[in-house]
CSV table of C-alpha atoms in Angstrom, one decimal:
chain,number,residue,atom,x,y,z
G,946,UNK,CA,48.3,63.1,101.1
G,947,UNK,CA,47.4,66.4,99.6
G,948,UNK,CA,43.9,67.8,100.0
G,949,UNK,CA,42.2,70.5,98.0
G,950,UNK,CA,38.7,71.7,98.5
G,951,UNK,CA,36.8,72.4,95.3
G,952,UNK,CA,33.7,74.5,95.8
G,953,UNK,CA,30.6,74.0,93.7
G,954,UNK,CA,27.2,75.6,93.9
G,955,UNK,CA,25.7,72.4,95.2
G,956,UNK,CA,28.4,70.6,97.2
G,957,UNK,CA,31.9,70.5,98.4
G,958,UNK,CA,34.3,67.8,97.0
G,959,UNK,CA,37.6,66.8,98.6
G,960,UNK,CA,40.2,65.8,96.1
G,961,UNK,CA,42.9,63.5,97.5
G,962,UNK,CA,46.2,62.7,95.8
G,963,UNK,CA,48.7,60.0,96.8
G,964,UNK,CA,52.4,60.2,96.1
G,965,UNK,CA,54.4,57.0,95.9
G,966,UNK,CA,58.0,57.7,96.5
G,967,UNK,CA,59.9,55.0,94.7
G,968,UNK,CA,63.3,56.6,93.9
G,969,UNK,CA,65.5,55.4,96.7
G,970,UNK,CA,68.9,53.7,96.5
G,971,UNK,CA,67.9,50.5,98.3
G,972,UNK,CA,71.3,50.4,100.1
G,973,UNK,CA,70.1,48.1,102.9
G,974,UNK,CA,69.2,45.3,100.4
G,975,UNK,CA,72.4,45.4,98.3
G,976,UNK,CA,71.2,48.0,95.8
G,977,UNK,CA,68.4,45.8,94.5
G,978,UNK,CA,65.3,47.8,93.7
G,979,UNK,CA,63.0,46.8,96.6
G,980,UNK,CA,59.8,47.7,94.6
G,981,UNK,CA,60.7,45.0,92.1
G,982,UNK,CA,61.1,42.3,94.7
G,983,UNK,CA,58.4,39.6,94.6
G,984,UNK,CA,55.8,39.1,97.3
G,985,UNK,CA,52.9,36.7,96.9
G,986,UNK,CA,53.7,36.2,93.1
G,987,UNK,CA,53.6,40.0,92.4
G,988,UNK,CA,56.2,42.7,92.5
G,989,UNK,CA,55.9,45.0,95.5
G,990,UNK,CA,55.1,48.1,93.5
G,991,UNK,CA,52.0,46.2,92.2
G,992,UNK,CA,50.7,45.6,95.7
G,993,UNK,CA,51.2,49.3,96.6
G,994,UNK,CA,49.5,50.6,93.4
G,995,UNK,CA,46.6,48.2,93.8
G,996,UNK,CA,46.1,49.4,97.4
G,997,UNK,CA,46.1,53.0,96.3
G,998,UNK,CA,43.7,52.3,93.5
G,999,UNK,CA,41.3,50.5,95.9
G,1000,UNK,CA,41.5,53.5,98.3
G,1001,UNK,CA,39.9,55.6,95.6
G,1002,UNK,CA,42.3,58.5,95.7
G,1003,UNK,CA,41.7,60.9,92.8
G,1004,UNK,CA,45.3,61.1,91.6
G,1005,UNK,CA,48.3,58.9,92.0
G,1006,UNK,CA,51.8,60.4,91.5
G,1007,UNK,CA,54.8,58.0,91.3
G,1008,UNK,CA,58.3,59.4,91.7
G,1009,UNK,CA,60.9,57.1,90.1
G,1010,UNK,CA,64.6,57.2,89.3
G,1011,UNK,CA,67.1,58.0,91.9
G,1012,UNK,CA,69.2,60.9,90.7
G,1013,UNK,CA,67.9,60.7,87.1
């Protein structure tokens, strides 16, 4: 996670960004996109994004598309 201090006259605020790396080849699971596999009736990427949103990070960056 990246951290950046922003100075204000009254307080310091820490900004935290999360980077979700979702651009792999998925070779170990026969080239199926592992983030689109279902787990508990939702695709895996949904679980990950919901966790990031609940963690209250300030910014979420998603990297998609292997070699595109």
